[in-house]
Tab-separated table of C-alpha atoms in Angstrom:
chain	number	residue	atom	x	y	z
A	1	MET	CA	8.975	-11.597	-6.992
A	2	LEU	CA	10.724	-8.633	-5.389
A	3	PRO	CA	13.585	-7.839	-5.397
A	4	LEU	CA	13.368	-7.475	-9.220
A	5	ASP	CA	16.009	-9.021	-11.588
A	6	ASP	CA	18.164	-6.404	-13.021
A	7	ARG	CA	17.014	-7.062	-16.455
A	8	THR	CA	13.394	-6.612	-15.376
A	9	ALA	CA	14.428	-3.322	-13.897
A	10	GLU	CA	15.935	-2.148	-17.264
A	11	ARG	CA	12.608	-3.173	-18.882
A	12	ILE	CA	10.457	-1.332	-16.591
A	13	ALA	CA	12.823	1.792	-16.986
A	14	GLU	CA	12.167	1.669	-20.619
A	15	VAL	CA	8.543	1.479	-20.206
A	16	ILE	CA	8.414	4.552	-17.832
A	17	VAL	CA	10.730	6.673	-19.871
A	18	ASP	CA	8.794	5.862	-22.886
A	19	VAL	CA	11.586	7.447	-25.323
A	20	GLY	CA	9.946	8.765	-28.480
A	21	GLY	CA	6.481	7.647	-27.363
A	22	PRO	CA	3.278	9.582	-26.480
A	23	TYR	CA	4.122	9.369	-22.644
A	24	GLU	CA	7.994	10.371	-22.918
A	25	ARG	CA	9.226	11.515	-19.550
A	26	LYS	CA	11.963	14.072	-19.581
A	27	GLY	CA	14.732	14.173	-16.707
A	28	TYR	CA	12.687	16.510	-14.417
A	29	ASP	CA	9.553	14.289	-14.912
A	30	LEU	CA	11.664	11.370	-13.744
A	31	GLU	CA	12.629	13.319	-10.661
A	32	LYS	CA	9.142	14.320	-9.879
A	33	LEU	CA	7.807	10.714	-10.459
A	34	LEU	CA	10.071	9.211	-7.972
A	35	ALA	CA	9.291	11.990	-5.637
A	36	ARG	CA	5.523	11.521	-5.808
A	37	ALA	CA	6.301	7.657	-5.216
A	38	ASN	CA	7.822	8.953	-1.903
A	39	TRP	CA	11.337	7.593	-2.466
A	40	VAL	CA	13.576	8.333	0.441
A	41	GLN	CA	16.027	10.992	-0.778
A	42	PRO	CA	14.920	10.754	-4.391
A	43	PRO	CA	17.758	11.107	-6.802
A	44	GLU	CA	18.462	14.236	-8.888
A	45	TYR	CA	18.665	13.401	-12.644
A	46	ASP	CA	22.313	14.019	-13.841
A	47	GLY	CA	21.647	14.521	-17.471
A	48	SER	CA	22.975	11.003	-18.685
A	49	PRO	CA	20.574	9.050	-20.980
A	50	ARG	CA	17.412	8.566	-19.101
A	51	VAL	CA	16.681	4.910	-19.464
A	52	PRO	CA	20.076	3.708	-18.198
A	53	TRP	CA	19.750	6.383	-15.278
A	54	LEU	CA	16.339	5.290	-14.238
A	55	ALA	CA	17.351	1.462	-14.476
A	56	GLU	CA	20.524	2.268	-12.379
A	57	GLN	CA	18.189	3.823	-9.735
A	58	LEU	CA	15.864	0.853	-9.772
A	59	ILE	CA	18.819	-1.594	-9.447
A	60	GLU	CA	20.518	0.328	-6.792
A	61	ARG	CA	17.281	0.254	-4.751
A	62	LYS	CA	16.406	-3.180	-5.535
A	63	HIS	CA	16.163	-4.271	-2.052
A	64	ALA	CA	14.193	-1.215	-1.058
A	65	SER	CA	10.991	-2.990	-1.758
A	66	PRO	CA	8.470	-0.615	-0.693
A	67	GLU	CA	9.959	2.154	-2.941
A	68	ILE	CA	10.047	-0.114	-5.939
A	69	GLU	CA	6.450	-1.304	-5.091
A	70	ARG	CA	5.213	2.505	-4.720
A	71	LEU	CA	6.822	3.319	-8.129
A	72	LEU	CA	5.330	0.543	-9.995
A	73	CYS	CA	1.891	1.434	-8.469
A	74	ARG	CA	2.369	4.927	-9.050
A	75	VAL	CA	3.074	4.434	-12.668
A	76	CYS	CA	-0.318	2.649	-12.917
A	77	ASP	CA	-2.223	5.148	-10.897
A	78	PRO	CA	-4.926	7.163	-12.433
A	79	VAL	CA	-4.027	10.269	-10.540
A	80	GLU	CA	-0.645	10.349	-12.004
A	81	TYR	CA	-2.138	11.304	-15.485
A	82	ASP	CA	-4.251	14.069	-16.789
A	83	ASP	CA	-6.741	11.839	-18.585
A	84	GLY	CA	-6.631	9.325	-15.615
A	85	LYS	CA	-7.644	5.893	-16.165
A	86	VAL	CA	-6.930	5.803	-19.949
A	87	SER	CA	-3.129	6.384	-19.726
A	88	ALA	CA	-3.028	4.381	-16.352
A	89	ASP	CA	-4.458	1.486	-17.919
A	90	GLU	CA	-2.170	1.673	-20.907
A	91	PHE	CA	0.841	1.683	-18.627
A	92	ARG	CA	-0.510	-1.088	-16.365
A	93	GLU	CA	-0.830	-3.475	-19.381
A	94	VAL	CA	2.796	-2.832	-20.424
A	95	ILE	CA	4.197	-2.896	-16.884
A	96	ASN	CA	2.569	-6.223	-16.179
A	97	SER	CA	3.859	-7.798	-19.347
A	98	LYS	CA	7.410	-7.109	-17.994
A	99	LEU	CA	6.504	-8.193	-14.443
A	100	GLU	CA	5.086	-11.492	-15.624
A	101	ALA	CA	8.446	-13.221	-15.480
A	102	GLU	CA	8.810	-12.167	-11.857
A	103	GLN	CA	5.272	-13.506	-11.034
A	104	LEU	CA	4.016	-10.034	-10.102
A	105	VAL	CA	1.124	-8.128	-11.363
A	106	VAL	CA	-0.273	-4.682	-10.616
A	107	SER	CA	-4.056	-4.797	-10.356
A	108	ILE	CA	-6.792	-2.380	-9.781
A	109	VAL	CA	-8.496	-3.199	-6.413
A	110	GLY	CA	-11.107	-0.776	-5.190
A	111	GLY	CA	-9.821	1.759	-7.669
A	112	ARG	CA	-6.391	1.555	-6.206
A	113	PRO	CA	-3.361	0.118	-7.909
A	114	VAL	CA	-2.031	-2.716	-5.770
A	115	LEU	CA	0.943	-5.223	-6.348
A	116	GLY	CA	0.195	-8.666	-5.914
A	117	GLU	CA	1.640	-12.172	-6.772
A	118	LEU	CA	0.769	-14.424	-9.735
A	119	GLY	CA	-0.255	-17.920	-8.602
A	120	ALA	CA	0.292	-21.104	-10.662
A	121	ASP	CA	-3.319	-20.892	-11.203
A	122	GLY	CA	-3.237	-17.566	-13.057
A	123	ASP	CA	-4.933	-15.794	-10.240
A	124	THR	CA	-3.689	-12.895	-8.418
A	125	HIS	CA	-2.868	-13.413	-4.760
A	126	TYR	CA	-2.345	-10.727	-2.075
A	127	SER	CA	-0.789	-11.272	1.224
A	128	ALA	CA	0.857	-9.041	4.111
A	129	PRO	CA	4.171	-7.555	2.505
A	130	GLY	CA	7.309	-9.562	3.190
A	131	ASP	CA	8.986	-6.523	4.301
A	132	LEU	CA	6.430	-5.445	6.568
A	133	GLU	CA	8.703	-4.853	9.615
A	134	LYS	CA	10.917	-2.641	7.855
A	135	ARG	CA	7.941	-0.589	6.412
A	136	LEU	CA	6.379	-0.057	9.894
A	137	GLN	CA	9.864	0.962	11.370
A	138	ARG	CA	9.622	4.000	8.868
A	139	LEU	CA	6.214	4.644	10.163
A	140	ILE	CA	6.061	4.179	13.828
A	141	ARG	CA	8.611	4.976	16.288
A	142	ASP	CA	7.569	2.590	19.325
A	143	ARG	CA	9.187	-0.786	18.998
A	144	ALA	CA	6.593	-2.434	21.438
A	145	THR	CA	3.790	-1.283	19.006
A	146	ILE	CA	5.631	-2.631	15.916
A	147	ASP	CA	6.184	-5.865	17.762
A	148	GLY	CA	2.610	-6.151	18.622
A	149	LEU	CA	1.485	-5.403	15.037
A	150	LEU	CA	3.743	-7.993	13.554
A	151	ASN	CA	2.506	-10.526	16.037
A	152	ARG	CA	-1.047	-9.731	15.026
A	153	VAL	CA	-0.004	-10.455	11.366
A	154	HIS	CA	1.750	-13.590	12.475
A	155	GLU	CA	-1.500	-14.871	14.268
A	156	THR	CA	-3.532	-13.821	11.241
A	157	GLY	CA	-1.399	-16.015	9.013
A	158	LEU	CA	-1.718	-18.925	11.520
A	159	CYS	CA	-5.608	-18.530	11.201
A	160	GLU	CA	-5.498	-18.467	7.448
A	161	ARG	CA	-3.200	-21.587	7.466
A	162	SER	CA	-5.362	-23.476	9.560
A	163	GLY	CA	-8.674	-22.727	7.720
A	164	ALA	CA	-9.973	-20.128	10.208
A	165	HIS	CA	-10.617	-17.608	7.540
A	166	THR	CA	-13.186	-15.549	9.684
A	167	MET	CA	-10.661	-15.005	12.460
A	168	ALA	CA	-7.835	-14.275	9.826
A	169	ILE	CA	-10.049	-11.416	8.377
A	170	ILE	CA	-10.679	-10.344	11.943
A	171	GLY	CA	-6.892	-10.203	12.393
A	172	ILE	CA	-6.268	-8.128	9.345
A	173	GLY	CA	-8.930	-5.494	10.527
A	174	SER	CA	-7.376	-5.409	13.921
A	175	PHE	CA	-3.936	-4.904	12.527
A	176	VAL	CA	-5.191	-1.793	10.656
A	177	GLU	CA	-6.930	-0.561	13.614
A	178	GLY	CA	-3.620	-0.848	15.616
A	179	LEU	CA	-1.559	0.905	12.804
A	180	LEU	CA	-3.745	3.840	12.333
A	181	LEU	CA	-4.168	4.298	16.125
A	182	ALA	CA	-0.383	4.257	16.514
A	183	LEU	CA	0.027	6.826	13.673
A	184	PHE	CA	-2.400	9.266	15.373
A	185	LEU	CA	-0.844	8.823	18.782
A	186	GLU	CA	2.621	9.631	17.379
A	187	ARG	CA	1.912	12.006	14.694
A	188	ASP	CA	-1.072	14.169	15.751
A	189	ALA	CA	-0.431	16.030	19.057
A	190	GLN	CA	-4.148	17.410	19.068
A	191	ILE	CA	-5.569	13.877	18.923
A	192	ARG	CA	-3.096	12.509	21.441
A	193	GLU	CA	-4.009	15.179	23.975
A	194	HIS	CA	-7.703	15.851	23.199
A	195	GLY	CA	-8.995	13.013	21.349
A	196	PHE	CA	-10.931	12.916	17.938
A	197	ALA	CA	-13.220	15.996	17.631
A	198	GLY	CA	-16.742	15.230	16.741
A	199	ARG	CA	-19.861	17.295	16.206
A	200	LYS	CA	-21.169	17.063	19.743
A	201	ALA	CA	-18.300	15.652	21.776
A	202	SER	CA	-14.764	14.403	21.333
A	203	THR	CA	-13.690	10.759	21.360
A	204	ARG	CA	-10.935	9.473	23.465
A	205	ALA	CA	-8.130	8.193	21.307
A	206	ASP	CA	-8.235	4.690	23.080
A	207	ARG	CA	-12.109	4.722	22.444
A	208	ALA	CA	-11.992	5.379	18.606
A	209	GLY	CA	-13.258	2.823	16.424
A	210	LEU	CA	-11.938	1.541	13.245
A	211	ALA	CA	-14.566	3.615	11.205
A	212	LEU	CA	-13.475	6.762	12.765
A	213	LEU	CA	-9.756	6.021	12.241
A	214	ILE	CA	-10.165	5.336	8.401
A	215	ASP	CA	-12.301	8.423	8.015
A	216	THR	CA	-9.971	10.691	10.043
A	217	ALA	CA	-7.067	9.292	8.167
A	218	HIS	CA	-8.550	10.272	4.929
A	219	ASP	CA	-9.727	13.623	6.220
A	220	LYS	CA	-6.175	14.448	6.909
A	221	GLY	CA	-5.004	13.317	3.477
A	222	TRP	CA	-3.088	10.234	4.633
A	223	ILE	CA	-5.224	7.894	2.385
A	224	GLN	CA	-6.929	8.429	-0.760
A	225	LEU	CA	-10.833	7.997	-1.133
A	226	ASP	CA	-10.569	4.724	-2.884
A	227	ALA	CA	-8.563	3.133	-0.130
A	228	LYS	CA	-10.945	4.660	2.575
A	229	ASP	CA	-13.973	3.078	0.828
A	230	PHE	CA	-12.411	-0.248	0.439
A	231	MET	CA	-10.913	-0.288	3.826
A	232	HIS	CA	-14.456	0.178	5.073
A	233	ASN	CA	-15.409	-3.052	3.392
A	234	VAL	CA	-12.656	-4.627	5.282
A	235	ARG	CA	-14.122	-3.097	8.361
A	236	GLU	CA	-17.549	-4.630	7.825
A	237	TYR	CA	-15.866	-8.073	7.599
A	238	ARG	CA	-14.038	-7.479	10.644
A	239	ASN	CA	-17.149	-6.918	12.446
A	240	PHE	CA	-18.059	-10.322	12.299
A	241	VAL	CA	-16.138	-10.782	15.483
A	242	HIS	CA	-19.470	-10.019	17.001
A	243	PRO	CA	-21.284	-13.489	17.222
A	244	ALA	CA	-24.863	-11.844	16.563
A	245	ALA	CA	-23.494	-10.349	13.177
A	246	GLU	CA	-22.074	-13.656	12.098
A	247	LEU	CA	-25.319	-15.685	13.023
A	248	ARG	CA	-27.320	-12.966	11.109
A	249	GLU	CA	-25.343	-12.818	8.028
A	250	LYS	CA	-23.786	-16.269	7.886
A	251	PRO	CA	-20.644	-15.151	5.792
A	252	LYS	CA	-18.817	-17.924	3.931
A	253	PHE	CA	-15.175	-16.758	3.788
A	254	ASP	CA	-12.524	-18.951	2.302
A	255	ARG	CA	-8.821	-18.332	1.666
A	256	ASP	CA	-9.592	-15.987	-1.440
A	257	SER	CA	-11.645	-13.785	0.929
A	258	VAL	CA	-8.624	-13.309	3.218
A	259	THR	CA	-6.240	-12.564	0.323
A	260	LEU	CA	-8.593	-9.984	-1.022
A	261	CYS	CA	-8.690	-8.255	2.260
A	262	TRP	CA	-4.869	-7.813	2.149
A	263	ALA	CA	-5.181	-6.087	-1.206
A	264	PRO	CA	-6.626	-2.752	0.450
A	265	VAL	CA	-4.291	-3.032	3.320
A	266	ARG	CA	-1.429	-2.876	0.808
A	267	ALA	CA	-3.077	0.182	-0.815
A	268	LEU	CA	-3.501	1.761	2.539
A	269	LEU	CA	0.236	1.142	3.297
A	270	ASN	CA	1.196	2.629	0.027
A	271	ASP	CA	-0.888	5.754	0.737
A	272	LEU	CA	0.475	6.266	4.252
A	273	GLU	CA	4.070	5.964	2.881
A	274	GLU	CA	3.494	8.602	0.229
A	275	SER	CA	1.781	11.111	2.575
A	276	ILE	CA	3.673	10.712	5.915
A	277	PRO	CA	7.247	11.634	6.301
A	278	ALA	CA	9.400	8.609	7.024
A	279	ILE	CA	11.206	8.133	10.452
A	280	GLY	CA	14.938	9.019	9.616
A	281	GLY	CA	14.101	9.940	6.125
């Protein structure tokens, strides 16, 4: 569980640096890796032994859970390596062996690395990040919007715990819709003033649907293709808010369905944090 124990941080540092191994990272490689994981004010390598140096950085930021999570996922991300999935899978296997004691695991969900929790049953479980409020504060300026999004997540949890799994999934989709809309309104003056440009006509920002928000976030480079595609799956589930769709399809959602929907949301959050400058960063 985050925060990582100091000894786990030291083991993770050994894996990432890979001294004498085929994936050995030099000091400048470590600087670039931390920057690509979008650490706030990433440290400059000081020339000291690399493993203790990286371990020190991990331990110093142990309570900066989003940064640790993004780094763990980045190390296991195929985009980080020239040969893509081959190297990423090797790192993920070793990283997970070090994370097992923390009951954490990096899984590939919809093509993206996502940090989840290992349950007593050995299965991987996903949920809303425990530090979601802090993460939203670094993305969104308006406090009322943050409170509204947090309330939606709270209500989603109530639905899940009471067995209202369809409503929980609808709530997850609604959270993503609100998050993306808030980002467009705060970060894109063109969309804020003129709406979303279309082939024939523009769409007012307050009329944009979740599909348009997801596609535009990808077009702007805010989220990667895999996150976009998997979020569309969540959007399809969210559409069961319409009774006709539910009667027609007769979905049988359960708790596993809800946790699986949180996985692409976590991937989306990681992408947003990597691509959008943090407030106050």
